[in-house]
Structure formats: structure tokens, C-alpha cells
Coordinates of C-alpha atoms in Angstrom, one line a residue:
X1 CA 134.5 129.4 -6.7
X2 CA 131.0 128.0 -6.7
X3 CA 129.0 126.4 -9.5
X4 CA 127.0 129.6 -10.1
X5 CA 130.0 131.5 -11.2
X6 CA 131.0 128.8 -13.7
X7 CA 127.7 128.4 -15.4
X8 CA 124.9 125.9 -15.0
X9 CA 124.2 125.3 -18.7
X10 CA 122.7 128.7 -19.5
X11 CA 124.2 131.0 -22.1
X12 CA 125.7 134.1 -20.5
X13 CA 127.7 132.2 -17.8
X14 CA 130.1 130.9 -20.5
X15 CA 131.8 134.2 -21.0
X16 CA 131.6 135.9 -17.6
X17 CA 135.1 134.9 -16.6
X18 CA 136.9 135.7 -19.9
X19 CA 138.5 138.9 -18.8
X20 CA 139.7 137.4 -15.5
X21 CA 141.1 134.4 -17.4
X22 CA 143.2 136.6 -19.6
X23 CA 144.7 138.4 -16.6
X24 CA 146.2 135.2 -15.2
X25 CA 149.7 134.1 -16.1
X26 CA 151.7 130.9 -15.9
X27 CA 153.6 132.2 -12.9
X28 CA 150.4 132.8 -11.0
X29 CA 149.3 129.2 -11.5
X30 CA 152.7 127.6 -10.8
X31 CA 152.9 129.6 -7.6
X32 CA 149.9 127.7 -6.3
X33 CA 151.1 124.5 -4.5
X34 CA 148.1 122.4 -5.4
X35 CA 148.5 123.3 -9.1
X36 CA 152.2 122.4 -8.9
X37 CA 151.4 119.0 -7.3
X38 CA 148.8 118.2 -9.9
X39 CA 151.0 119.3 -12.8
X40 CA 153.9 117.2 -11.4
X41 CA 151.5 114.2 -11.1
X42 CA 150.4 114.7 -14.7
X43 CA 154.0 114.8 -15.8
X44 CA 155.0 111.6 -13.9
X45 CA 151.9 109.8 -14.9
X46 CA 152.5 110.6 -18.6
X47 CA 156.1 109.5 -18.4
X48 CA 154.9 106.2 -16.9
X49 CA 152.1 105.6 -19.3
X50 CA 154.0 106.5 -22.5
X51 CA 157.0 104.6 -21.1
X52 CA 155.0 101.4 -21.6
X53 CA 152.7 102.1 -24.5
X54 CA 155.1 102.1 -27.5
X55 CA 156.6 98.7 -26.4
X56 CA 153.4 96.8 -25.7
X57 CA 153.1 95.7 -29.3
X58 CA 156.7 94.5 -29.3
X59 CA 156.2 92.7 -26.1
X60 CA 153.1 90.9 -27.3
X61 CA 154.9 89.9 -30.5
X62 CA 157.7 88.4 -28.4
X63 CA 155.5 86.3 -26.1
X64 CA 152.5 85.4 -28.3
X65 CA 151.9 84.2 -31.9
X66 CA 149.1 86.7 -32.4
X67 CA 148.8 88.3 -35.9
X68 CA 149.5 92.1 -36.1
X69 CA 145.8 92.9 -36.3
X70 CA 145.1 91.1 -33.0
X71 CA 148.0 92.7 -31.3
X72 CA 146.8 96.1 -32.5
X73 CA 143.3 95.3 -31.2
X74 CA 144.7 94.5 -27.7
X75 CA 146.9 97.6 -27.5
X76 CA 144.2 99.8 -29.0
X77 CA 141.7 98.5 -26.4
X78 CA 143.4 100.6 -23.7
X79 CA 142.3 103.8 -25.4
X80 CA 138.9 102.4 -26.4
X81 CA 138.1 101.2 -22.8
X82 CA 139.5 104.4 -21.4
X83 CA 137.4 106.7 -23.7
X84 CA 134.1 104.9 -23.4
X85 CA 134.6 104.0 -19.7
X86 CA 135.4 107.6 -18.8
X87 CA 131.7 108.4 -19.3
X88 CA 131.0 106.3 -16.2
X89 CA 134.3 107.2 -14.5
X90 CA 133.6 110.9 -14.7
X91 CA 130.1 110.6 -13.2
X92 CA 131.6 108.4 -10.4
X93 CA 134.2 111.1 -9.8
X94 CA 131.5 113.7 -9.1
X95 CA 129.8 111.4 -6.6
X96 CA 132.7 109.7 -4.8
X97 CA 135.2 112.6 -5.0
X98 CA 137.9 113.4 -7.6
X99 CA 140.8 112.9 -5.1
X100 CA 139.6 109.4 -4.1
X101 CA 139.1 108.3 -7.8
X102 CA 142.5 109.7 -8.8
X103 CA 144.2 107.7 -6.1
X104 CA 142.3 104.6 -7.0
X105 CA 143.2 104.9 -10.7
X106 CA 146.9 105.5 -9.9
X107 CA 146.9 102.5 -7.5
X108 CA 145.3 100.4 -10.2
X109 CA 148.0 101.5 -12.7
X110 CA 150.7 100.6 -10.2
X111 CA 149.3 97.2 -9.5
X112 CA 148.8 96.4 -13.2
X113 CA 152.3 97.5 -14.2
X114 CA 153.7 95.5 -11.3
X115 CA 151.7 92.4 -12.4
X116 CA 153.0 92.8 -16.0
X117 CA 156.5 92.9 -14.6
X118 CA 156.0 89.5 -12.9
X119 CA 153.9 87.4 -15.2
X120 CA 154.6 86.2 -18.8
X121 CA 151.7 83.8 -19.6
X122 CA 149.7 85.4 -22.5
X123 CA 146.4 84.3 -20.8
X124 CA 147.3 86.7 -18.0
X125 CA 149.2 89.4 -19.9
X126 CA 146.4 90.1 -22.4
X127 CA 143.6 90.9 -19.8
X128 CA 146.1 92.9 -17.8
X129 CA 146.7 95.1 -20.8
X130 CA 143.0 95.6 -21.4
X131 CA 142.6 96.6 -17.7
X132 CA 145.0 99.5 -18.2
X133 CA 142.0 101.2 -19.9
X134 CA 140.1 100.9 -16.6
X135 CA 142.8 102.9 -14.8
X136 CA 142.8 105.4 -17.7
X137 CA 139.1 106.0 -17.3
X138 CA 139.5 106.8 -13.6
X139 CA 142.7 109.0 -13.8
X140 CA 141.7 111.2 -16.8
X141 CA 138.4 112.8 -15.6
X142 CA 139.5 113.1 -11.9
X143 CA 142.8 114.7 -12.6
X144 CA 141.3 117.2 -15.1
X145 CA 138.5 118.1 -12.6
X146 CA 141.0 118.8 -9.8
X147 CA 143.2 120.9 -12.1
X148 CA 140.2 122.8 -13.3
X149 CA 139.0 123.5 -9.7
X150 CA 142.5 124.3 -8.5
X151 CA 143.0 126.9 -11.3
X152 CA 139.8 128.7 -10.9
X153 CA 139.7 131.6 -13.3
X154 CA 143.1 130.5 -14.7
X155 CA 141.6 127.3 -16.1
X156 CA 142.6 128.0 -19.7
X157 CA 146.3 128.3 -18.7
X158 CA 146.2 125.3 -16.5
X159 CA 145.1 123.1 -19.4
X160 CA 148.0 124.5 -21.4
X161 CA 150.3 123.5 -18.6
X162 CA 148.7 120.0 -18.6
X163 CA 149.2 119.8 -22.4
X164 CA 152.9 120.7 -21.8
X165 CA 153.2 117.9 -19.2
X166 CA 151.6 115.4 -21.5
X167 CA 153.9 116.4 -24.4
X168 CA 157.0 116.2 -22.1
X169 CA 155.9 112.8 -20.9
X170 CA 155.2 111.6 -24.4
X171 CA 158.8 112.6 -25.3
X172 CA 160.6 111.4 -22.1
X173 CA 158.6 108.3 -21.4
X174 CA 159.6 106.3 -24.5
X175 CA 163.3 107.2 -24.0
X176 CA 163.1 105.7 -20.5
X177 CA 161.1 102.8 -21.8
X178 CA 163.6 102.0 -24.6
X179 CA 166.4 101.9 -22.1
X180 CA 164.5 99.7 -19.7
X181 CA 163.2 97.4 -22.5
X182 CA 166.8 96.8 -23.7
X183 CA 167.4 95.2 -20.3
X184 CA 164.2 93.2 -20.1
X185 CA 160.4 93.4 -20.2
X186 CA 160.4 93.2 -16.4
X187 CA 162.5 96.3 -16.2
X188 CA 160.1 98.1 -18.6
X189 CA 157.1 97.5 -16.5
X190 CA 158.9 97.9 -13.2
X191 CA 160.0 101.4 -14.1
X192 CA 156.4 102.4 -15.0
X193 CA 155.1 100.8 -11.8
X194 CA 157.6 102.8 -9.7
X195 CA 156.6 106.1 -11.5
X196 CA 152.9 105.3 -10.9
X197 CA 153.7 104.6 -7.2
X198 CA 155.4 108.0 -7.0
X199 CA 152.1 109.6 -8.2
X200 CA 150.1 107.7 -5.6
X201 CA 152.4 109.0 -2.8
X202 CA 152.3 112.5 -4.2
X203 CA 148.5 112.6 -4.3
X204 CA 148.1 110.8 -1.0
X205 CA 150.4 113.4 0.7
X206 CA 148.0 116.2 -0.6
X207 CA 144.8 114.3 0.1
X208 CA 143.4 116.8 2.6
X209 CA 143.9 119.8 0.4
X210 CA 142.4 118.0 -2.6
X211 CA 139.4 116.9 -0.5
X212 CA 138.8 120.5 0.5
X213 CA 139.1 121.6 -3.1
X214 CA 136.7 119.1 -4.5
X215 CA 133.0 119.8 -5.2
X216 CA 130.6 116.9 -5.5
X217 CA 127.1 116.4 -6.9
X218 CA 124.7 117.3 -4.0
X219 CA 123.2 114.3 -2.3
X220 CA 119.7 115.4 -3.2
X221 CA 120.6 115.2 -6.9
X222 CA 122.5 112.0 -6.9
X223 CA 119.3 109.8 -7.2
X224 CA 118.4 111.3 -10.6
X225 CA 122.0 111.7 -11.8
X226 CA 123.1 109.4 -14.7
X227 CA 126.5 109.0 -16.4
X228 CA 125.1 110.3 -19.6
X229 CA 123.9 113.6 -18.1
X230 CA 126.7 115.7 -19.7
X231 CA 125.7 114.5 -23.2
X232 CA 122.3 116.2 -22.8
X233 CA 123.9 119.6 -22.8
X234 CA 123.6 120.9 -26.3
X235 CA 126.7 123.2 -26.1
X236 CA 128.8 120.4 -24.7
X237 CA 127.8 118.1 -27.6
X238 CA 129.1 120.8 -30.0
X239 CA 132.4 120.8 -28.1
X240 CA 132.6 117.0 -28.2
X241 CA 131.9 117.0 -32.0
X242 CA 134.6 119.6 -32.6
X243 CA 137.1 117.6 -30.4
X244 CA 136.4 114.4 -32.4
X245 CA 137.0 116.2 -35.7
X246 CA 140.3 117.7 -34.3
X247 CA 141.6 114.3 -33.1
X248 CA 140.6 112.6 -36.4
X249 CA 142.9 115.1 -38.2
X250 CA 145.6 115.0 -35.6
X251 CA 145.8 111.2 -35.7
X252 CA 147.3 111.5 -39.3
X253 CA 150.7 112.5 -38.0
X254 CA 151.4 109.3 -36.2
X255 CA 149.5 106.9 -38.4
X256 CA 149.3 107.8 -42.1
X257 CA 152.1 110.4 -42.6
X258 CA 154.8 107.8 -41.8
X259 CA 153.3 105.5 -44.5
X260 CA 153.4 108.3 -47.0
X261 CA 157.0 109.1 -46.1
X262 CA 157.9 105.4 -46.6
X263 CA 156.4 105.4 -50.0
X264 CA 158.1 108.7 -51.0
X265 CA 161.5 108.2 -49.3
X266 CA 162.0 104.5 -48.9
X267 CA 164.9 103.7 -46.5
X268 CA 165.2 107.3 -45.6
X269 CA 161.7 107.4 -44.1
X270 CA 162.6 106.3 -40.5
X271 CA 165.3 108.9 -40.3
X272 CA 163.1 111.6 -41.7
X273 CA 160.2 110.8 -39.5
X274 CA 162.5 110.7 -36.4
X275 CA 163.7 114.2 -37.2
X276 CA 160.2 115.4 -37.9
X277 CA 158.8 114.0 -34.7
X278 CA 161.7 115.3 -32.5
X279 CA 161.2 118.8 -33.8
X280 CA 157.4 118.5 -33.4
X281 CA 157.9 117.4 -29.7
X282 CA 160.1 120.4 -28.9
X283 CA 157.8 122.9 -30.6
X284 CA 154.7 121.4 -29.1
X285 CA 156.1 122.2 -25.7
X286 CA 157.5 125.7 -26.6
X287 CA 154.4 126.9 -28.5
X288 CA 152.2 127.0 -25.4
X289 CA 153.7 130.3 -24.4
X290 CA 152.8 132.1 -27.7
X291 CA 149.5 130.2 -27.7
X292 CA 148.7 131.7 -24.2
X293 CA 149.8 135.1 -25.5
X294 CA 147.4 134.8 -28.4
X295 CA 144.6 133.7 -26.1
X296 CA 144.8 137.0 -24.1
X297 CA 144.3 139.0 -27.3
X298 CA 141.8 137.0 -29.4
X299 CA 138.6 135.0 -29.1
X300 CA 138.6 131.2 -29.1
X301 CA 136.9 131.0 -32.6
X302 CA 139.7 133.2 -33.9
X303 CA 142.3 130.9 -32.3
X304 CA 140.5 127.9 -33.8
X305 CA 140.7 129.5 -37.2
X306 CA 144.5 130.0 -36.9
X307 CA 144.9 126.4 -35.6
X308 CA 142.8 124.9 -38.5
X309 CA 144.9 126.9 -41.0
X310 CA 148.1 125.5 -39.4
X311 CA 146.9 121.9 -40.0
X312 CA 145.8 122.7 -43.5
X313 CA 149.1 124.4 -44.4
X314 CA 151.0 121.4 -43.0
X315 CA 149.2 118.9 -45.2
X316 CA 149.9 121.0 -48.3
X317 CA 153.6 121.2 -47.3
X318 CA 153.9 117.5 -46.7
X319 CA 152.0 116.7 -50.0
X320 CA 154.5 118.7 -52.0
X321 CA 157.7 117.8 -50.0
X322 CA 158.9 114.9 -52.3
X323 CA 161.0 113.9 -49.2
X324 CA 162.8 117.2 -48.9
X325 CA 163.6 117.7 -45.2
X326 CA 163.2 121.5 -45.2
X327 CA 159.6 121.3 -46.7
X328 CA 158.7 118.6 -44.1
X329 CA 160.0 120.8 -41.3
X330 CA 158.0 123.8 -42.7
X331 CA 155.0 121.6 -42.4
X332 CA 155.9 120.7 -38.8
X333 CA 156.1 124.4 -37.9
X334 CA 152.6 125.0 -39.3
X335 CA 151.3 121.7 -37.8
X336 CA 152.5 122.5 -34.3
X337 CA 150.8 125.9 -34.4
X338 CA 147.5 124.0 -35.1
X339 CA 148.2 121.4 -32.4
X340 CA 149.2 124.0 -29.7
X341 CA 145.9 125.9 -30.3
X342 CA 143.5 123.2 -31.0
X343 CA 144.4 120.1 -28.9
X344 CA 143.8 121.8 -25.5
X345 CA 140.8 123.8 -26.7
X346 CA 138.1 121.3 -25.8
X347 CA 139.4 121.1 -22.3
X348 CA 139.5 124.9 -22.1
X349 CA 135.9 125.3 -23.2
X350 CA 134.7 122.4 -21.0
X351 CA 136.4 124.1 -18.0
X352 CA 134.2 127.2 -18.7
X353 CA 131.1 125.3 -19.5
X354 CA 130.8 122.6 -16.8
X355 CA 129.5 123.5 -13.3
X356 CA 132.0 122.6 -10.6
X357 CA 130.1 119.7 -9.1
X358 CA 129.7 118.1 -12.6
X359 CA 133.2 118.6 -14.0
X360 CA 134.1 115.0 -13.6
X361 CA 131.1 113.9 -15.8
X362 CA 131.9 116.5 -18.4
X363 CA 135.6 115.8 -18.7
X364 CA 134.8 112.1 -18.6
X365 CA 132.4 112.4 -21.6
X366 CA 135.0 114.5 -23.4
X367 CA 137.3 111.5 -23.5
X368 CA 135.0 110.2 -26.3
X369 CA 137.0 112.5 -28.6
X370 CA 139.6 109.8 -28.7
X371 CA 137.3 107.9 -31.0
X372 CA 138.9 110.2 -33.6
X373 CA 142.2 108.4 -33.1
X374 CA 140.3 105.2 -34.1
X375 CA 138.5 106.6 -37.1
X376 CA 141.3 108.9 -38.3
X377 CA 143.9 106.2 -39.4
X378 CA 141.1 104.2 -41.1
X379 CA 139.9 107.2 -43.1
X380 CA 143.4 108.4 -43.8
X381 CA 144.6 105.0 -45.0
X382 CA 141.7 104.7 -47.4
X383 CA 142.3 108.1 -48.8
X384 CA 146.0 107.5 -49.2
X385 CA 145.3 104.3 -51.1
X386 CA 143.2 106.3 -53.6
X387 CA 146.1 108.7 -54.2
X388 CA 148.5 111.1 -52.4
X389 CA 146.9 114.3 -53.7
X390 CA 143.4 113.0 -52.9
X391 CA 144.6 112.3 -49.4
X392 CA 146.3 115.6 -48.8
X393 CA 143.5 117.6 -50.4
X394 CA 140.7 116.0 -48.4
X395 CA 142.7 116.3 -45.2
X396 CA 143.5 119.9 -45.8
X397 CA 139.8 120.6 -46.2
X398 CA 138.9 118.4 -43.2
X399 CA 141.3 120.5 -41.1
X400 CA 138.7 123.2 -41.1
X401 CA 135.8 120.9 -40.2
X402 CA 135.8 121.9 -36.5
X403 CA 135.9 125.6 -37.1
X404 CA 132.2 126.2 -37.9
X405 CA 131.3 124.1 -34.8
X406 CA 133.5 126.3 -32.6
X407 CA 132.0 129.4 -34.1
X408 CA 128.5 128.4 -33.4
X409 CA 126.6 131.3 -31.7
X410 CA 125.1 128.9 -29.2
X411 CA 128.5 128.2 -27.7
X412 CA 128.9 131.9 -26.7
X413 CA 132.7 131.9 -27.4
X414 CA 132.9 135.0 -29.6
X415 CA 133.0 137.5 -26.7
X416 CA 136.2 139.1 -25.6

């Protein structure tokens, strides 16, 4: 499918594929070999990445005398470098080829994980951890671009599939990492390195089909192409704003809510949160089927309204739970509805909005949404310090902040 059919930044092209998208199904996409390979790559990559991430802080505490704030800065630098660097990584993807950049990022992941398995000197370990963000900035935009191109008119569903693979990786990866870390830090990083290497082999085996699938920026346009080009698109800026607002709210689940539970439940807090997070992980995977069903019958702004309501109801449930498990789980049910609808939404809209040759740059710029994961815990922590009801009331209201942006007429998302 060429760039003209996807839209070149003009209004009507945004909605020309809506009917065709709704006719696609999960089986249609999984039946495509390239989609299967990319989905499997996404799953293995997520398992490898999340197999390391939760244990980096523990590892740094074991081998350094750094204070907690400094350890947090180094582990957080991965997301920061990945988010900001993806602006350039996405633009390079459009020029050099998504398949080549994906392989390069996966090779870099493999080498970094292998190096972390062999060195222990903090002077070497710390920069290696920061460099993981460099691999993230290459893999993210290139993998999303290839999945978008492979799916064609089924792009909305392919990003739901991707969300499912990331959710599964976020659940399975830490389990494998915990088992490996109980043996040694070398085992932890060696397992991730082996998984990243499997991704390299998988992508390399399909390199010819990925090369044929890829669409690059024409040579005549590369001289005037810059890595900030995507941010000049007014509609994309709206998508990015909505994505930052969504991630700012979503960040509360893993940062501030555990602190609230600790204050309310004391020693029971770790057990309660473990149950809450386990249920959340299962529902996050399972809800993609009803979310896809809803997508075939409603507009994206309507789905966004349901998702924002889910987040708001969850905050109200948690704020009135008093540590009661059934109320916490009721909040999880509502929260995961919001997550299933809202978290993939920016990718779905960007798939429609970005011309084929520029998808790398657009998906790269979209990684700036993860700045919400940086700002969210700071804002949430400050609000919680001022009082629990203040925190939950403000967060319930902020849950709807992205909705007016996604309903903007200039986005053209209100058509069936």
C-alpha cells in the first residue's frame, strides 16, 4: 500500500481506511507470516528487556555505593535516552531502512547484555546501562514501522497484538529474570543476551521479505529531511499530547498506588499489590479481544471516552478501598478497560496518520510520550503528600485530560 492511500498530512486521508480496518480480524493478521515473525520478535524482545529491567536497581545496589536517587537516575536514563533518541532513530529508520535498523538495535542489545554479564566494575557497568537506551531508540521505531507496513489496513489490530506481546513479556520476563538472578547476575544478563540473539537470528532470517516490505524516504527528499519533521504535523502533535497525558496517568499504577497501599495496609501492602498486579497483567492481555470488538463498532473518540472513564472509576475505587481486596480488584477491572483502550491508541492513530515512507520518524517522535512516565510519579507523589482524597480526586479528573484532544475535529477521528 503506497503513501497516498495512507495520507500525506491532509485531512480526509485519515479516515479513508476505517471501514477496511474494521473488517480485519486477528486471524487474518496472524495468518500473515511476516506479521507472525514481527509479533514473535516483539514478544521475545519484551521478555529479554523486562527480564533485566526490574533487577538493574538491585544489581547496582549490590556492586556500588550509590544513593537510591543516583541508582534511579541511571536506571531511568534508559527510558529517557530511548524516548528522546527515538526522534533521531525514527528519522534514520526512514533513510537507512527499518529492517537494517531493527537488526542493528537487536545486535546492540545482545552485545550490551553480554557485556553486563562479563564485567562488574561500576565504571564499566554504569555506561553500559545508559547505552541500553541507545538500543531502545533503534528497536522501537523500526519494529513499529515494520508492523504497521506488514499489517496494511489491519494496522489497528496489529498494534493490539503488539500490546499483547509487550504485556506478556512484562509478565514473563521478570519471572525468568528472578530465577536467573537467584543464581547470579551473570545468569540474569546471559539469559537476556540469549533472547536478544534469538531476535537477531529471527529478523536476519526474514531480512529479504522485510527489505521488500520497507518504504524509505525518497532520495530526492532526504536532503531537506530532518529528524523533527514529524513534530511539524499539527495533527500528530495532538496525538503526542494525548499520549503524554495518558502515560502520565498510567504511570500512577506502578509508582504512587503502591505507596498509597503501603500507607493504608502496612505489611499487607506487598501482598495486596502482588495480587492486584497479577490480575491486571492477565486482564491487560485478555481485554484486547473485547477492545477490538468495540473498535469495530464505535469511533476512536468514543473508545477514548470509555477508556478515560475506566481510569477515573479505578481511582475512585482505590481511594475508597481502605485496603479491602474486592474494592481494589474492582478498580483493577475498570483500570484495565482504560489501559486496553487507551495505551495502544496513539500507535493506532499514528499508523493511520503517517505516510509509509515516514512512519519511522512518526513512531520515533511518538516515543516522547514516555516523558509522562517521568512526570507522572513526580506529580502523583506531590499530590499524595497533600492528602489521599486530593490525589485521587485530581487524578480522576486528569484521567479525562486526553479525551478533548482526541475529540478535536482537526484529527478527523469521529468518522465511522
